[in-house]
Amino acid sequence: MNNSLINVNDIKNGMTVIHDGKLCVIQSFLHVKPGKGAAVMKVKMKNLRTGTITEETINSDKKIEKAHVSKKKMAYLYNSGTGYVFMDNETYDQIEIEESKLEDEKKFLKENMEVQIDFYEGDIIGVTLPEKVEYVVTETTEAVKGNTTNNAQKDATLENGYVVKVPLFINQGETIIVSTLDGKYSSRA
């Protein structure tokens, strides 16, 4: 292992660390200086193997182990029925990731989409999608007559089957941009 120890004050959001023997990604942190005693860090982290989120209080003079994660750009090819197949664009090597590891990401995958796959000691620990993706609207519900409130929205079904709320002016056949972070309509393409 080529992990290194860093001061807990040097952590950043998105950093991968080993904490209590568990591989975790830092989601947020806050420096807290109580009236008495040493400063502490309140750290919210997600266990990359189980998906559980914990909040820990760590003394600011402690060191934490930074995990060295390798990142590789790969293209999504297809759903095999048991998982999702990706290809390394440089070596043409293919890997299959089981569906259970892509619970949130799978609804946004598009053929040939380039994603970043994170590996730690040979294991796949995460898939990062592009922040915004274009989709064609295949079906929309009719706008409710008389609904003239600000930000009135209707349902739109996208080419991948995902349903998203869109403004009333979006019609079937249009291409829209969806944020993969929150799954919401962002803009017209």
mmCIF file of C-alpha atoms in Angstrom:
data_model
loop_
_atom_site.group_PDB
_atom_site.id
_atom_site.type_symbol
_atom_site.label_atom_id
_atom_site.label_comp_id
_atom_site.label_asym_id
_atom_site.label_seq_id
_atom_site.Cartn_x
_atom_site.Cartn_y
_atom_site.Cartn_z
ATOM 1 C CA MET A 1 0.000 0.000 0.000
ATOM 2 C CA ASN A 2 1.304 3.438 -0.865
ATOM 3 C CA ASN A 3 -1.042 5.362 1.425
ATOM 4 C CA SER A 4 0.293 8.323 3.377
ATOM 5 C CA LEU A 5 -0.558 9.966 6.680
ATOM 6 C CA ILE A 6 -1.827 13.542 6.550
ATOM 7 C CA ASN A 7 -2.870 15.957 9.251
ATOM 8 C CA VAL A 8 -6.648 15.900 9.752
ATOM 9 C CA ASN A 9 -6.608 19.690 9.125
ATOM 10 C CA ASP A 10 -5.472 19.008 5.537
ATOM 11 C CA ILE A 11 -8.504 16.962 4.470
ATOM 12 C CA LYS A 12 -10.714 18.157 1.619
ATOM 13 C CA ASN A 13 -14.192 17.250 0.379
ATOM 14 C CA GLY A 14 -14.011 14.282 -1.988
ATOM 15 C CA MET A 15 -10.727 12.998 -0.525
ATOM 16 C CA THR A 16 -10.519 9.240 0.031
ATOM 17 C CA VAL A 17 -9.142 8.178 3.418
ATOM 18 C CA ILE A 18 -8.765 5.095 5.614
ATOM 19 C CA HIS A 19 -10.504 5.717 8.945
ATOM 20 C CA ASP A 20 -10.723 2.965 11.558
ATOM 21 C CA GLY A 21 -9.723 0.470 8.866
ATOM 22 C CA LYS A 22 -12.547 1.545 6.548
ATOM 23 C CA LEU A 23 -12.205 3.115 3.104
ATOM 24 C CA CYS A 24 -14.201 6.379 3.213
ATOM 25 C CA VAL A 25 -14.707 9.515 1.141
ATOM 26 C CA ILE A 26 -14.926 12.882 2.922
ATOM 27 C CA GLN A 27 -18.297 14.523 2.263
ATOM 28 C CA SER A 28 -17.961 17.553 4.547
ATOM 29 C CA PHE A 29 -15.936 18.787 7.483
ATOM 30 C CA LEU A 30 -16.056 21.594 10.004
ATOM 31 C CA HIS A 31 -13.367 22.978 12.323
ATOM 32 C CA VAL A 32 -14.784 23.357 15.842
ATOM 33 C CA LYS A 33 -12.970 25.286 18.563
ATOM 34 C CA PRO A 34 -14.664 24.603 21.894
ATOM 35 C CA GLY A 35 -14.275 27.083 24.759
ATOM 36 C CA LYS A 36 -11.881 24.737 26.521
ATOM 37 C CA GLY A 37 -9.514 22.154 25.154
ATOM 38 C CA ALA A 38 -8.079 21.437 21.725
ATOM 39 C CA ALA A 39 -9.820 22.173 18.447
ATOM 40 C CA VAL A 40 -11.593 19.260 16.781
ATOM 41 C CA MET A 41 -12.862 18.426 13.302
ATOM 42 C CA LYS A 42 -16.410 17.217 12.732
ATOM 43 C CA VAL A 43 -16.130 15.049 9.643
ATOM 44 C CA LYS A 44 -18.972 13.527 7.631
ATOM 45 C CA MET A 45 -17.770 10.567 5.571
ATOM 46 C CA LYS A 46 -19.215 7.814 3.424
ATOM 47 C CA ASN A 47 -17.929 4.259 3.675
ATOM 48 C CA LEU A 48 -17.160 3.307 0.060
ATOM 49 C CA ARG A 49 -17.696 -0.399 0.597
ATOM 50 C CA THR A 50 -21.007 -0.308 2.518
ATOM 51 C CA GLY A 51 -22.397 3.105 1.503
ATOM 52 C CA THR A 52 -23.115 4.069 5.129
ATOM 53 C CA ILE A 53 -22.558 7.703 6.119
ATOM 54 C CA THR A 54 -21.078 8.510 9.524
ATOM 55 C CA GLU A 55 -20.150 11.666 11.342
ATOM 56 C CA GLU A 56 -16.954 11.528 13.382
ATOM 57 C CA THR A 57 -15.278 13.998 15.727
ATOM 58 C CA ILE A 58 -11.495 13.852 15.355
ATOM 59 C CA ASN A 59 -8.928 15.834 17.363
ATOM 60 C CA SER A 60 -7.265 18.339 15.044
ATOM 61 C CA ASP A 61 -3.774 17.175 16.061
ATOM 62 C CA LYS A 62 -4.424 13.619 14.784
ATOM 63 C CA LYS A 63 -3.214 12.195 11.504
ATOM 64 C CA ILE A 64 -5.450 10.333 9.074
ATOM 65 C CA GLU A 65 -4.431 7.892 6.359
ATOM 66 C CA LYS A 66 -4.989 9.172 2.828
ATOM 67 C CA ALA A 67 -5.896 6.364 0.425
ATOM 68 C CA HIS A 68 -4.335 6.556 -3.011
ATOM 69 C CA VAL A 69 -7.103 5.916 -5.487
ATOM 70 C CA SER A 70 -6.391 5.439 -9.188
ATOM 71 C CA LYS A 71 -8.817 7.027 -11.607
ATOM 72 C CA LYS A 72 -9.458 5.853 -15.127
ATOM 73 C CA LYS A 73 -11.610 7.361 -17.892
ATOM 74 C CA MET A 74 -13.811 4.729 -19.492
ATOM 75 C CA ALA A 75 -16.751 4.675 -21.900
ATOM 76 C CA TYR A 76 -20.086 3.043 -21.057
ATOM 77 C CA LEU A 77 -20.933 0.382 -23.636
ATOM 78 C CA TYR A 78 -24.074 -1.539 -22.661
ATOM 79 C CA ASN A 79 -26.159 -3.249 -19.973
ATOM 80 C CA SER A 80 -25.338 -6.976 -19.985
ATOM 81 C CA GLY A 81 -28.425 -7.924 -17.989
ATOM 82 C CA THR A 82 -26.374 -8.605 -14.850
ATOM 83 C CA GLY A 83 -24.252 -5.470 -14.880
ATOM 84 C CA TYR A 84 -22.912 -2.558 -16.884
ATOM 85 C CA VAL A 85 -19.979 -2.897 -19.272
ATOM 86 C CA PHE A 86 -17.348 -0.154 -19.636
ATOM 87 C CA MET A 87 -14.324 0.059 -21.938
ATOM 88 C CA ASP A 88 -10.938 1.708 -21.484
ATOM 89 C CA ASN A 89 -10.599 3.968 -24.547
ATOM 90 C CA GLU A 90 -6.811 3.523 -24.655
ATOM 91 C CA THR A 91 -6.352 -0.220 -24.093
ATOM 92 C CA TYR A 92 -9.858 -1.365 -25.164
ATOM 93 C CA ASP A 93 -9.993 -3.508 -21.981
ATOM 94 C CA GLN A 94 -13.564 -4.042 -20.803
ATOM 95 C CA ILE A 95 -14.865 -4.360 -17.261
ATOM 96 C CA GLU A 96 -18.321 -5.157 -15.958
ATOM 97 C CA ILE A 97 -19.692 -3.436 -12.871
ATOM 98 C CA GLU A 98 -22.560 -5.128 -11.087
ATOM 99 C CA GLU A 99 -25.846 -3.247 -10.995
ATOM 100 C CA SER A 100 -25.855 -2.946 -7.182
ATOM 101 C CA LYS A 101 -22.728 -0.737 -7.320
ATOM 102 C CA LEU A 102 -24.448 1.735 -9.656
ATOM 103 C CA GLU A 103 -27.766 2.351 -7.881
ATOM 104 C CA ASP A 104 -27.842 6.126 -8.462
ATOM 105 C CA GLU A 105 -25.661 6.310 -11.568
ATOM 106 C CA LYS A 106 -27.427 3.709 -13.739
ATOM 107 C CA LYS A 107 -30.448 5.902 -14.470
ATOM 108 C CA PHE A 108 -28.184 8.456 -16.215
ATOM 109 C CA LEU A 109 -25.944 6.131 -18.261
ATOM 110 C CA LYS A 110 -25.955 6.648 -22.032
ATOM 111 C CA GLU A 111 -24.165 4.608 -24.663
ATOM 112 C CA ASN A 112 -20.567 5.871 -25.232
ATOM 113 C CA MET A 113 -20.785 8.231 -22.223
ATOM 114 C CA GLU A 114 -17.329 8.849 -20.779
ATOM 115 C CA VAL A 115 -17.173 8.293 -17.024
ATOM 116 C CA GLN A 116 -14.418 8.204 -14.430
ATOM 117 C CA ILE A 117 -13.998 4.915 -12.577
ATOM 118 C CA ASP A 118 -12.110 4.944 -9.274
ATOM 119 C CA PHE A 119 -10.059 1.917 -8.222
ATOM 120 C CA TYR A 120 -8.488 1.130 -4.855
ATOM 121 C CA GLU A 121 -6.230 -1.906 -4.610
ATOM 122 C CA GLY A 122 -7.850 -3.382 -7.717
ATOM 123 C CA ASP A 123 -11.435 -2.920 -6.477
ATOM 124 C CA ILE A 124 -13.888 -0.564 -8.171
ATOM 125 C CA ILE A 125 -15.000 1.903 -5.512
ATOM 126 C CA GLY A 126 -16.873 4.501 -7.506
ATOM 127 C CA VAL A 127 -18.123 5.793 -10.822
ATOM 128 C CA THR A 128 -18.256 9.531 -11.505
ATOM 129 C CA LEU A 129 -20.594 10.678 -14.255
ATOM 130 C CA PRO A 130 -20.356 13.928 -16.212
ATOM 131 C CA GLU A 131 -22.101 16.673 -14.204
ATOM 132 C CA LYS A 132 -24.637 17.399 -16.952
ATOM 133 C CA VAL A 133 -25.997 15.074 -19.638
ATOM 134 C CA GLU A 134 -28.207 15.702 -22.685
ATOM 135 C CA TYR A 135 -31.334 13.619 -23.219
ATOM 136 C CA VAL A 136 -34.175 13.669 -25.732
ATOM 137 C CA VAL A 137 -37.666 14.075 -24.270
ATOM 138 C CA THR A 138 -39.720 11.133 -25.575
ATOM 139 C CA GLU A 139 -42.993 12.015 -23.841
ATOM 140 C CA THR A 140 -44.460 14.855 -21.788
ATOM 141 C CA THR A 141 -47.671 15.243 -19.878
ATOM 142 C CA GLU A 142 -49.999 18.028 -20.906
ATOM 143 C CA ALA A 143 -49.695 21.250 -18.964
ATOM 144 C CA VAL A 144 -52.582 21.709 -16.558
ATOM 145 C CA LYS A 145 -54.899 24.357 -17.991
ATOM 146 C CA GLY A 146 -54.924 27.494 -15.885
ATOM 147 C CA ASN A 147 -51.648 26.598 -14.177
ATOM 148 C CA THR A 148 -49.866 29.918 -14.538
ATOM 149 C CA THR A 149 -47.964 29.912 -11.278
ATOM 150 C CA ASN A 150 -44.310 30.787 -11.358
ATOM 151 C CA ASN A 151 -42.081 27.800 -12.100
ATOM 152 C CA ALA A 152 -45.022 25.593 -13.114
ATOM 153 C CA GLN A 153 -43.705 22.202 -14.196
ATOM 154 C CA LYS A 154 -44.836 18.985 -15.842
ATOM 155 C CA ASP A 155 -43.439 15.447 -16.108
ATOM 156 C CA ALA A 156 -41.209 14.519 -19.034
ATOM 157 C CA THR A 157 -40.033 11.000 -19.853
ATOM 158 C CA LEU A 158 -36.516 10.900 -21.286
ATOM 159 C CA GLU A 159 -35.012 8.508 -23.843
ATOM 160 C CA ASN A 160 -33.576 6.397 -20.994
ATOM 161 C CA GLY A 161 -36.987 6.055 -19.270
ATOM 162 C CA TYR A 162 -36.116 8.477 -16.468
ATOM 163 C CA VAL A 163 -38.909 10.919 -15.552
ATOM 164 C CA VAL A 164 -37.964 14.489 -14.688
ATOM 165 C CA LYS A 165 -39.929 17.678 -13.934
ATOM 166 C CA VAL A 166 -39.531 20.270 -16.706
ATOM 167 C CA PRO A 167 -40.929 23.760 -17.382
ATOM 168 C CA LEU A 168 -44.222 23.869 -19.300
ATOM 169 C CA PHE A 169 -42.537 25.084 -22.531
ATOM 170 C CA ILE A 170 -40.529 21.846 -22.999
ATOM 171 C CA ASN A 171 -42.087 19.541 -25.606
ATOM 172 C CA GLN A 172 -41.684 15.991 -26.863
ATOM 173 C CA GLY A 173 -38.673 15.611 -29.185
ATOM 174 C CA GLU A 174 -36.659 18.409 -27.575
ATOM 175 C CA THR A 175 -33.217 17.828 -26.118
ATOM 176 C CA ILE A 176 -32.695 18.948 -22.536
ATOM 177 C CA ILE A 177 -29.786 18.955 -20.106
ATOM 178 C CA VAL A 178 -30.177 17.077 -16.803
ATOM 179 C CA SER A 179 -27.880 17.397 -13.785
ATOM 180 C CA THR A 180 -26.546 13.996 -12.683
ATOM 181 C CA LEU A 181 -25.912 15.422 -9.204
ATOM 182 C CA ASP A 182 -29.564 15.883 -8.294
ATOM 183 C CA GLY A 183 -31.416 14.366 -11.271
ATOM 184 C CA LYS A 184 -33.176 17.638 -12.100
ATOM 185 C CA TYR A 185 -33.790 19.555 -15.317
ATOM 186 C CA SER A 186 -31.032 22.095 -15.918
ATOM 187 C CA SER A 187 -31.794 23.741 -19.266
ATOM 188 C CA ARG A 188 -32.542 23.222 -22.950
ATOM 189 C CA ALA A 189 -29.617 21.796 -24.911
#
